[in-house]
C-alpha atoms as a printed R data frame, in Angstrom:
    type eleno elety resid chain resno       x      y       z
1   ATOM     1    CA   MET     A     1 333.433 62.896 197.848
2   ATOM     2    CA   ARG     A     2 330.242 61.410 196.438
3   ATOM     3    CA   ASP     A     3 326.873 61.682 198.134
4   ATOM     4    CA   GLN     A     4 325.337 58.744 199.972
5   ATOM     5    CA   MET     A     5 323.994 56.171 197.523
6   ATOM     6    CA   ASN     A     6 320.304 55.319 197.492
7   ATOM     7    CA   PRO     A     7 319.902 52.137 199.637
8   ATOM     8    CA   THR     A     8 317.837 50.235 197.048
9   ATOM     9    CA   VAL     A     9 320.296 51.052 194.277
10  ATOM    10    CA   ASP     A    10 323.222 50.083 196.513
11  ATOM    11    CA   ARG     A    11 321.530 46.739 197.161
12  ATOM    12    CA   ILE     A    12 321.186 46.069 193.418
13  ATOM    13    CA   LEU     A    13 324.796 47.018 192.668
14  ATOM    14    CA   GLY     A    14 326.044 44.967 195.617
15  ATOM    15    CA   ASN     A    15 324.210 41.953 194.240
16  ATOM    16    CA   ILE     A    16 325.792 42.420 190.820
17  ATOM    17    CA   ASP     A    17 329.201 42.658 192.526
18  ATOM    18    CA   LYS     A    18 328.747 39.037 193.613
19  ATOM    19    CA   VAL     A    19 329.063 38.071 189.952
20  ATOM    20    CA   MET     A    20 331.102 40.858 188.358
21  ATOM    21    CA   THR     A    21 334.546 41.669 189.750
22  ATOM    22    CA   GLY     A    22 335.885 45.206 189.334
23  ATOM    23    CA   LYS     A    23 333.008 46.340 187.088
24  ATOM    24    CA   ARG     A    24 331.093 48.536 189.552
25  ATOM    25    CA   ASN     A    25 331.306 51.521 187.208
26  ATOM    26    CA   VAL     A    26 329.809 49.590 184.273
27  ATOM    27    CA   ALA     A    27 327.061 48.169 186.485
28  ATOM    28    CA   GLU     A    28 326.259 51.656 187.784
29  ATOM    29    CA   LEU     A    29 326.036 53.114 184.271
30  ATOM    30    CA   SER     A    30 323.854 50.219 183.111
31  ATOM    31    CA   LEU     A    31 321.502 50.796 186.038
32  ATOM    32    CA   ILE     A    32 321.419 54.540 185.258
33  ATOM    33    CA   ALA     A    33 320.244 53.742 181.729
34  ATOM    34    CA   LEU     A    34 317.647 51.261 182.987
35  ATOM    35    CA   LEU     A    35 316.242 53.714 185.552
36  ATOM    36    CA   ALA     A    36 316.196 56.544 183.012
37  ATOM    37    CA   GLY     A    37 314.212 54.424 180.559
38  ATOM    38    CA   GLY     A    38 317.083 54.248 178.064
39  ATOM    39    CA   HIS     A    39 319.246 51.565 176.469
40  ATOM    40    CA   VAL     A    40 322.955 50.707 176.417
41  ATOM    41    CA   LEU     A    41 325.404 49.895 173.632
42  ATOM    42    CA   LEU     A    42 328.318 47.923 175.059
43  ATOM    43    CA   GLU     A    43 331.308 47.795 172.727
44  ATOM    44    CA   ASP     A    44 334.156 45.481 173.669
45  ATOM    45    CA   VAL     A    45 336.051 42.334 172.768
46  ATOM    46    CA   PRO     A    46 334.551 38.893 173.499
47  ATOM    47    CA   GLY     A    47 335.007 37.277 176.890
48  ATOM    48    CA   VAL     A    48 335.083 40.299 179.218
49  ATOM    49    CA   GLY     A    49 331.699 39.621 180.810
50  ATOM    50    CA   LYS     A    50 329.161 41.564 178.772
51  ATOM    51    CA   THR     A    51 326.561 38.791 178.834
52  ATOM    52    CA   MET     A    52 327.197 38.083 182.508
53  ATOM    53    CA   MET     A    53 326.640 41.748 183.351
54  ATOM    54    CA   VAL     A    54 323.196 41.974 181.786
55  ATOM    55    CA   ARG     A    55 322.141 38.588 183.205
56  ATOM    56    CA   ALA     A    56 323.188 39.684 186.686
57  ATOM    57    CA   LEU     A    57 321.262 42.937 186.313
58  ATOM    58    CA   ALA     A    58 318.130 41.087 185.156
59  ATOM    59    CA   LYS     A    59 318.290 38.569 188.007
60  ATOM    60    CA   SER     A    60 318.847 41.297 190.595
61  ATOM    61    CA   VAL     A    61 315.625 43.123 189.687
62  ATOM    62    CA   SER     A    62 313.390 40.055 189.078
63  ATOM    63    CA   ALA     A    63 313.204 40.885 185.370
64  ATOM    64    CA   LYS     A    64 312.314 38.586 182.478
65  ATOM    65    CA   PHE     A    65 315.604 38.138 180.604
66  ATOM    66    CA   ARG     A    66 315.807 37.383 176.877
67  ATOM    67    CA   ARG     A    67 318.871 36.962 174.684
68  ATOM    68    CA   ILE     A    68 318.950 37.491 170.926
69  ATOM    69    CA   GLN     A    69 322.068 36.229 169.175
70  ATOM    70    CA   PHE     A    70 322.293 38.333 166.023
71  ATOM    71    CA   THR     A    71 323.569 36.518 162.930
72  ATOM    72    CA   PRO     A    72 323.623 37.422 159.214
73  ATOM    73    CA   ASP     A    73 320.630 35.168 158.469
74  ATOM    74    CA   LEU     A    74 318.410 36.444 161.303
75  ATOM    75    CA   LEU     A    75 315.047 37.831 160.129
76  ATOM    76    CA   PRO     A    76 313.017 40.677 161.677
77  ATOM    77    CA   SER     A    77 310.279 38.179 162.596
78  ATOM    78    CA   ASP     A    78 312.885 36.205 164.556
79  ATOM    79    CA   VAL     A    79 313.115 39.254 166.825
80  ATOM    80    CA   THR     A    80 309.562 40.585 167.003
81  ATOM    81    CA   GLY     A    81 307.547 37.379 166.585
82  ATOM    82    CA   VAL     A    82 305.279 36.027 163.875
83  ATOM    83    CA   SER     A    83 301.595 35.315 163.211
84  ATOM    84    CA   ILE     A    84 300.866 31.621 162.542
85  ATOM    85    CA   TYR     A    85 297.581 30.233 161.244
86  ATOM    86    CA   ASN     A    86 295.770 27.958 163.673
87  ATOM    87    CA   PRO     A    87 293.522 25.630 161.598
88  ATOM    88    CA   LYS     A    88 291.638 24.499 164.690
89  ATOM    89    CA   GLU     A    89 290.572 28.034 165.618
90  ATOM    90    CA   MET     A    90 290.582 29.157 161.961
91  ATOM    91    CA   GLU     A    91 292.499 32.327 162.798
92  ATOM    92    CA   PHE     A    92 296.045 33.637 163.025
93  ATOM    93    CA   GLU     A    93 297.781 33.503 166.387
94  ATOM    94    CA   PHE     A    94 300.674 35.726 167.378
95  ATOM    95    CA   ARG     A    95 303.764 33.897 168.598
96  ATOM    96    CA   PRO     A    96 305.875 36.470 170.455
97  ATOM    97    CA   GLY     A    97 309.568 36.770 169.688
98  ATOM    98    CA   PRO     A    98 312.458 37.196 172.142
99  ATOM    99    CA   ILE     A    99 311.939 40.962 172.234
100 ATOM   100    CA   MET     A   100 308.969 40.271 174.525
101 ATOM   101    CA   GLY     A   101 310.805 40.585 177.816
102 ATOM   102    CA   ASN     A   102 311.995 43.140 180.351
103 ATOM   103    CA   ILE     A   103 315.752 43.069 179.805
104 ATOM   104    CA   ILE     A   104 316.972 42.115 176.338
105 ATOM   105    CA   LEU     A   105 320.542 41.218 175.420
106 ATOM   106    CA   ALA     A   106 321.034 42.011 171.733
107 ATOM   107    CA   ASP     A   107 324.302 40.137 171.296
108 ATOM   108    CA   GLU     A   108 326.615 41.190 168.441
109 ATOM   109    CA   ILE     A   109 323.989 43.474 166.963
110 ATOM   110    CA   ASN     A   110 326.322 44.575 164.167
111 ATOM   111    CA   ARG     A   111 326.449 41.030 162.731
112 ATOM   112    CA   THR     A   112 322.934 41.112 161.334
113 ATOM   113    CA   SER     A   113 321.439 43.017 158.420
114 ATOM   114    CA   PRO     A   114 320.178 46.604 158.782
115 ATOM   115    CA   LYS     A   115 316.631 45.349 158.185
116 ATOM   116    CA   THR     A   116 316.823 43.080 161.218
117 ATOM   117    CA   GLN     A   117 318.662 45.719 163.266
118 ATOM   118    CA   SER     A   118 315.770 48.076 162.611
119 ATOM   119    CA   ALA     A   119 313.343 45.531 164.097
120 ATOM   120    CA   LEU     A   120 314.604 46.706 167.472
121 ATOM   121    CA   LEU     A   121 314.000 50.391 166.711
122 ATOM   122    CA   GLU     A   122 310.259 50.531 167.313
123 ATOM   123    CA   GLY     A   123 310.609 48.589 170.538
124 ATOM   124    CA   MET     A   124 313.439 50.806 171.808
125 ATOM   125    CA   GLU     A   125 311.683 54.045 170.968
126 ATOM   126    CA   GLU     A   126 307.954 53.296 171.204
127 ATOM   127    CA   GLN     A   127 307.904 50.409 173.715
128 ATOM   128    CA   SER     A   128 305.876 48.374 171.219
129 ATOM   129    CA   VAL     A   129 306.259 46.226 168.104
130 ATOM   130    CA   THR     A   130 303.973 45.957 165.092
131 ATOM   131    CA   VAL     A   131 303.495 42.583 163.387
132 ATOM   132    CA   ASP     A   132 301.095 42.193 160.437
133 ATOM   133    CA   GLY     A   133 299.583 45.586 161.205
134 ATOM   134    CA   VAL     A   134 298.840 44.757 164.841
135 ATOM   135    CA   THR     A   135 300.683 46.671 167.573
136 ATOM   136    CA   HIS     A   136 301.824 44.703 170.609
137 ATOM   137    CA   ILE     A   137 302.788 46.637 173.737
138 ATOM   138    CA   LEU     A   138 306.032 45.491 175.349
139 ATOM   139    CA   ASP     A   139 306.418 44.721 179.019
140 ATOM   140    CA   LYS     A   140 307.579 47.514 181.315
141 ATOM   141    CA   PRO     A   141 310.289 48.136 182.161
142 ATOM   142    CA   PHE     A   142 311.863 47.419 178.773
143 ATOM   143    CA   PHE     A   143 315.639 47.684 178.506
144 ATOM   144    CA   VAL     A   144 317.987 46.705 175.674
145 ATOM   145    CA   MET     A   145 321.692 46.153 176.149
146 ATOM   146    CA   ALA     A   146 323.288 45.621 172.748
147 ATOM   147    CA   THR     A   147 326.854 44.418 172.292
148 ATOM   148    CA   GLN     A   148 329.240 44.676 169.407
149 ATOM   149    CA   ASN     A   149 332.846 43.660 168.802
150 ATOM   150    CA   PRO     A   150 334.983 46.679 167.745
151 ATOM   151    CA   ILE     A   151 337.856 44.503 166.476
152 ATOM   152    CA   ASP     A   152 336.345 42.147 163.895
153 ATOM   153    CA   TYR     A   153 334.670 44.082 161.070
154 ATOM   154    CA   GLU     A   154 334.384 41.223 158.567
155 ATOM   155    CA   GLY     A   155 330.747 40.341 157.914
156 ATOM   156    CA   THR     A   156 329.382 43.163 160.054
157 ATOM   157    CA   TYR     A   157 326.920 45.993 159.386
158 ATOM   158    CA   PRO     A   158 327.751 49.236 161.241
159 ATOM   159    CA   LEU     A   159 324.791 50.697 163.093
160 ATOM   160    CA   PRO     A   160 323.407 53.775 161.312
161 ATOM   161    CA   GLU     A   161 323.367 57.130 163.101
162 ATOM   162    CA   ALA     A   162 319.580 56.976 163.555
163 ATOM   163    CA   GLN     A   163 319.890 53.743 165.524
164 ATOM   164    CA   LEU     A   164 322.952 54.792 167.528
165 ATOM   165    CA   ASP     A   165 320.942 57.812 168.642
166 ATOM   166    CA   ARG     A   166 318.435 55.466 170.333
167 ATOM   167    CA   PHE     A   167 321.033 54.277 172.833
168 ATOM   168    CA   LEU     A   168 321.191 56.423 175.944
169 ATOM   169    CA   LEU     A   169 324.761 55.383 176.751
170 ATOM   170    CA   LYS     A   170 327.659 53.748 174.953
171 ATOM   171    CA   MET     A   171 330.490 52.299 177.002
172 ATOM   172    CA   LYS     A   172 333.253 49.711 177.221
173 ATOM   173    CA   MET     A   173 334.005 47.131 179.902
174 ATOM   174    CA   GLY     A   174 337.729 46.655 179.432
175 ATOM   175    CA   TYR     A   175 339.946 43.882 180.734
176 ATOM   176    CA   PRO     A   176 340.086 43.245 184.479
177 ATOM   177    CA   ALA     A   177 343.197 44.076 186.513
178 ATOM   178    CA   LEU     A   178 345.458 41.179 187.519
179 ATOM   179    CA   ASP     A   179 344.002 40.806 191.019
180 ATOM   180    CA   GLU     A   180 340.469 41.104 189.649
181 ATOM   181    CA   GLU     A   181 341.074 38.366 187.093
182 ATOM   182    CA   MET     A   182 342.477 36.149 189.849
183 ATOM   183    CA   GLU     A   183 339.237 36.702 191.769
184 ATOM   184    CA   VAL     A   184 337.257 35.756 188.645
185 ATOM   185    CA   LEU     A   185 339.109 32.432 188.517
186 ATOM   186    CA   HIS     A   186 338.495 31.762 192.216
187 ATOM   187    CA   ARG     A   187 334.760 32.403 191.815
188 ATOM   188    CA   ALA     A   188 334.448 30.256 188.680
189 ATOM   189    CA   GLN     A   189 336.490 27.333 190.006
190 ATOM   190    CA   ARG     A   190 333.539 25.490 191.559
191 ATOM   191    CA   ASN     A   191 330.391 27.060 190.136
192 ATOM   192    CA   LEU     A   192 329.494 30.187 188.215
193 ATOM   193    CA   PRO     A   193 328.150 32.745 190.731
194 ATOM   194    CA   ILE     A   194 325.379 33.815 188.326
195 ATOM   195    CA   GLU     A   195 323.602 30.486 188.863
196 ATOM   196    CA   ASP     A   196 323.043 31.202 192.567
197 ATOM   197    CA   LEU     A   197 322.196 34.895 192.248
198 ATOM   198    CA   GLN     A   198 318.859 35.871 193.802
199 ATOM   199    CA   PRO     A   199 316.671 38.972 193.205
200 ATOM   200    CA   VAL     A   200 317.025 41.810 195.697
201 ATOM   201    CA   VAL     A   201 314.170 44.013 194.431
202 ATOM   202    CA   SER     A   202 310.921 43.374 192.582
203 ATOM   203    CA   LEU     A   203 309.854 44.750 189.210
204 ATOM   204    CA   GLU     A   204 307.357 46.951 191.050
205 ATOM   205    CA   ASP     A   205 310.203 48.410 193.118
206 ATOM   206    CA   LEU     A   206 312.081 49.103 189.893
207 ATOM   207    CA   ARG     A   207 309.067 50.868 188.353
208 ATOM   208    CA   GLU     A   208 308.792 53.053 191.455
209 ATOM   209    CA   LEU     A   209 312.463 54.001 191.128
210 ATOM   210    CA   GLN     A   210 311.896 54.944 187.485
211 ATOM   211    CA   GLN     A   211 309.011 57.199 188.499
212 ATOM   212    CA   SER     A   212 311.030 58.803 191.306
213 ATOM   213    CA   ILE     A   213 313.756 59.828 188.881
214 ATOM   214    CA   LYS     A   214 311.309 61.995 186.950
215 ATOM   215    CA   GLU     A   215 310.890 64.141 190.081
216 ATOM   216    CA   VAL     A   216 314.601 65.039 190.260
217 ATOM   217    CA   VAL     A   217 314.928 68.798 189.727
218 ATOM   218    CA   VAL     A   218 316.940 70.101 186.778
219 ATOM   219    CA   ASP     A   219 317.551 73.818 187.197
220 ATOM   220    CA   GLU     A   220 317.371 76.163 184.207
221 ATOM   221    CA   THR     A   221 321.134 76.778 184.463
222 ATOM   222    CA   ILE     A   222 321.797 73.033 184.153
223 ATOM   223    CA   LYS     A   223 319.465 72.735 181.165
224 ATOM   224    CA   ARG     A   224 321.223 75.672 179.504
225 ATOM   225    CA   TYR     A   225 324.592 74.041 180.237
226 ATOM   226    CA   ILE     A   226 323.471 70.792 178.582
227 ATOM   227    CA   VAL     A   227 322.130 72.614 175.525
228 ATOM   228    CA   GLU     A   228 325.300 74.677 175.249
229 ATOM   229    CA   LEU     A   229 327.447 71.544 175.302
230 ATOM   230    CA   ALA     A   230 325.339 69.916 172.571
231 ATOM   231    CA   SER     A   231 325.344 73.080 170.491
232 ATOM   232    CA   ARG     A   232 329.122 73.411 170.670
233 ATOM   233    CA   THR     A   233 329.575 69.898 169.225
234 ATOM   234    CA   ARG     A   234 327.616 70.941 166.134
235 ATOM   235    CA   GLY     A   235 329.989 73.783 165.358
236 ATOM   236    CA   HIS     A   236 333.223 72.025 166.275
237 ATOM   237    CA   SER     A   237 335.897 72.116 163.552
238 ATOM   238    CA   SER     A   238 336.440 68.332 163.715
239 ATOM   239    CA   VAL     A   239 332.755 67.387 163.598
240 ATOM   240    CA   TYR     A   240 330.672 66.563 160.536
241 ATOM   241    CA   LEU     A   241 327.480 65.863 162.503
242 ATOM   242    CA   GLY     A   242 326.998 66.961 166.102
243 ATOM   243    CA   VAL     A   243 324.705 65.969 168.945
244 ATOM   244    CA   SER     A   244 320.979 66.184 168.216
245 ATOM   245    CA   PRO     A   245 318.301 67.538 170.603
246 ATOM   246    CA   ARG     A   246 317.540 63.896 171.432
247 ATOM   247    CA   GLY     A   247 321.074 63.736 172.795
248 ATOM   248    CA   SER     A   248 320.407 66.753 175.025
249 ATOM   249    CA   ILE     A   249 317.287 65.055 176.398
250 ATOM   250    CA   ALA     A   250 319.256 61.843 176.954
251 ATOM   251    CA   LEU     A   251 321.948 63.658 178.953
252 ATOM   252    CA   MET     A   252 319.351 65.393 181.112
253 ATOM   253    CA   LYS     A   253 317.554 62.098 181.894
254 ATOM   254    CA   ALA     A   254 320.817 60.298 182.601
255 ATOM   255    CA   ALA     A   255 321.884 63.117 184.928
256 ATOM   256    CA   GLN     A   256 318.554 62.870 186.785
257 ATOM   257    CA   ALA     A   257 319.126 59.131 187.294
258 ATOM   258    CA   TYR     A   258 322.720 59.692 188.422
259 ATOM   259    CA   ALA     A   259 321.656 62.348 190.925
260 ATOM   260    CA   PHE     A   260 318.913 60.086 192.257
261 ATOM   261    CA   ILE     A   261 321.108 57.047 192.848
262 ATOM   262    CA   TYR     A   262 323.405 59.248 194.929
263 ATOM   263    CA   GLY     A   263 320.567 60.458 197.101
264 ATOM   264    CA   ARG     A   264 319.977 63.906 195.600
265 ATOM   265    CA   ASP     A   265 316.717 65.350 194.305
266 ATOM   266    CA   TYR     A   266 318.535 67.833 192.077
267 ATOM   267    CA   VAL     A   267 321.161 67.682 189.309
268 ATOM   268    CA   ILE     A   268 324.549 69.382 189.639
269 ATOM   269    CA   PRO     A   269 327.103 70.216 186.890
270 ATOM   270    CA   ASP     A   270 329.357 67.345 188.017
271 ATOM   271    CA   ASP     A   271 326.601 64.874 187.033
272 ATOM   272    CA   VAL     A   272 326.471 66.326 183.539
273 ATOM   273    CA   GLN     A   273 330.254 66.360 183.120
274 ATOM   274    CA   TYR     A   274 330.643 62.749 184.253
275 ATOM   275    CA   LEU     A   275 327.956 61.412 181.897
276 ATOM   276    CA   ALA     A   276 328.515 63.606 178.823
277 ATOM   277    CA   PRO     A   277 331.190 61.373 177.195
278 ATOM   278    CA   TYR     A   278 328.980 58.283 177.592
279 ATOM   279    CA   VAL     A   279 325.886 60.058 176.211
280 ATOM   280    CA   PHE     A   280 327.358 62.309 173.513
281 ATOM   281    CA   ALA     A   281 330.358 60.485 172.007
282 ATOM   282    CA   HIS     A   282 328.421 57.906 169.947
283 ATOM   283    CA   ARG     A   283 326.123 60.631 168.620
284 ATOM   284    CA   ILE     A   284 328.963 62.531 166.940
285 ATOM   285    CA   ILE     A   285 330.266 61.866 163.423
286 ATOM   286    CA   LEU     A   286 333.788 63.150 162.785
287 ATOM   287    CA   LYS     A   287 335.144 64.624 159.588
288 ATOM   288    CA   SER     A   288 337.462 62.291 157.682
289 ATOM   289    CA   GLU     A   289 340.482 64.505 158.277
290 ATOM   290    CA   ALA     A   290 339.835 64.432 162.038
291 ATOM   291    CA   ARG     A   291 339.714 60.638 162.034
292 ATOM   292    CA   PHE     A   292 342.940 60.597 160.032
293 ATOM   293    CA   GLU     A   293 344.593 62.751 162.705
294 ATOM   294    CA   GLY     A   294 343.546 60.269 165.387
295 ATOM   295    CA   ILE     A   295 340.934 62.490 167.025
296 ATOM   296    CA   THR     A   296 338.130 60.582 168.745
297 ATOM   297    CA   THR     A   297 334.584 61.622 169.545
298 ATOM   298    CA   GLU     A   298 335.490 61.415 173.249
299 ATOM   299    CA   ASP     A   299 338.255 63.953 172.584
300 ATOM   300    CA   VAL     A   300 335.692 66.302 171.047
301 ATOM   301    CA   VAL     A   301 333.332 66.000 174.033
302 ATOM   302    CA   ASN     A   302 336.148 66.652 176.512
303 ATOM   303    CA   ARG     A   303 337.386 69.678 174.551
304 ATOM   304    CA   VAL     A   304 333.880 71.098 174.364
305 ATOM   305    CA   MET     A   305 333.415 70.681 178.122
306 ATOM   306    CA   ALA     A   306 336.717 72.430 178.720
307 ATOM   307    CA   ARG     A   307 335.491 75.491 176.793
308 ATOM   308    CA   VAL     A   308 331.927 75.827 178.069
309 ATOM   309    CA   PRO     A   309 331.679 77.749 181.371
310 ATOM   310    CA   VAL     A   310 330.336 75.632 184.223
311 ATOM   311    CA   PRO     A   311 327.251 77.125 185.931
312 ATOM   312    CA   VAL     A   312 328.039 78.087 189.526
313 ATOM   313    CA   GLN     A   313 324.703 79.465 190.693
314 ATOM   314    CA   ARG     A   314 321.002 79.106 189.985
315 ATOM   315    CA   LEU     A   315 319.079 81.467 187.764
316 ATOM   316    CA   VAL     A   316 316.840 83.709 189.820
317 ATOM   317    CA   LYS     A   317 313.530 84.419 188.133
């Protein structure tokens, strides 16, 4: 049985439920990434509600929402903004791009060139963008949810490992069950629910939640467990490149957020085990023979967790 959910978090998720049917798990994981200061890569086929999910999340927390539709001809300046000469003032003025927001939907990120993909990197990692040598600080909180279609590879540019590593979580939405899809039709028959959705918390409330997560205790045994899991991926027989130390940090932060939303001020091994596939799988590169055998990165993470002993008591110093 899970612990009692934090009331503010429950209010946000309940608001998203008004729009999204049967996607509580995806909404919860997205909120975990947002509270932990990370970003999400959502990989799924078109039409399952990826855009609706991020719009509902943005509306629920009073955030400034921006959407970037990535296309092959998109330029980096189309993302970050551009400096334009103002003849009246006789100086260049910065016109901010769509990255200047709180919650950014980077739609079909694998359809644009690597140069434009990399325009997101500084913002995702440094919370700032540099245009013509001038650094512009992004609004806080700053959260990117990028989507990509795993089916259609024609005209796409796979994200490099360095960029995949910047996403805290990678997940899929999946198709709704029959009853859930019937409910979707009922809700959409008259008016899309997203149009009437109202905020339930302010941006200041959200910032306070983000600060509270940093106070969640991670015992030395839990840290050692996380590091051991990451280390085992690097030596796995099916793995060409394992999880980096950044991945270990990401799992710890995600576990802190997960513990917090369920009303705990400490992380337990169950938090780590639940989140590890979402945090680690996209950070692993398999050997070609492993891919040929049908092994997935999720399989590797699950096998590693099955072999690493779970900590059962705290270290006493």
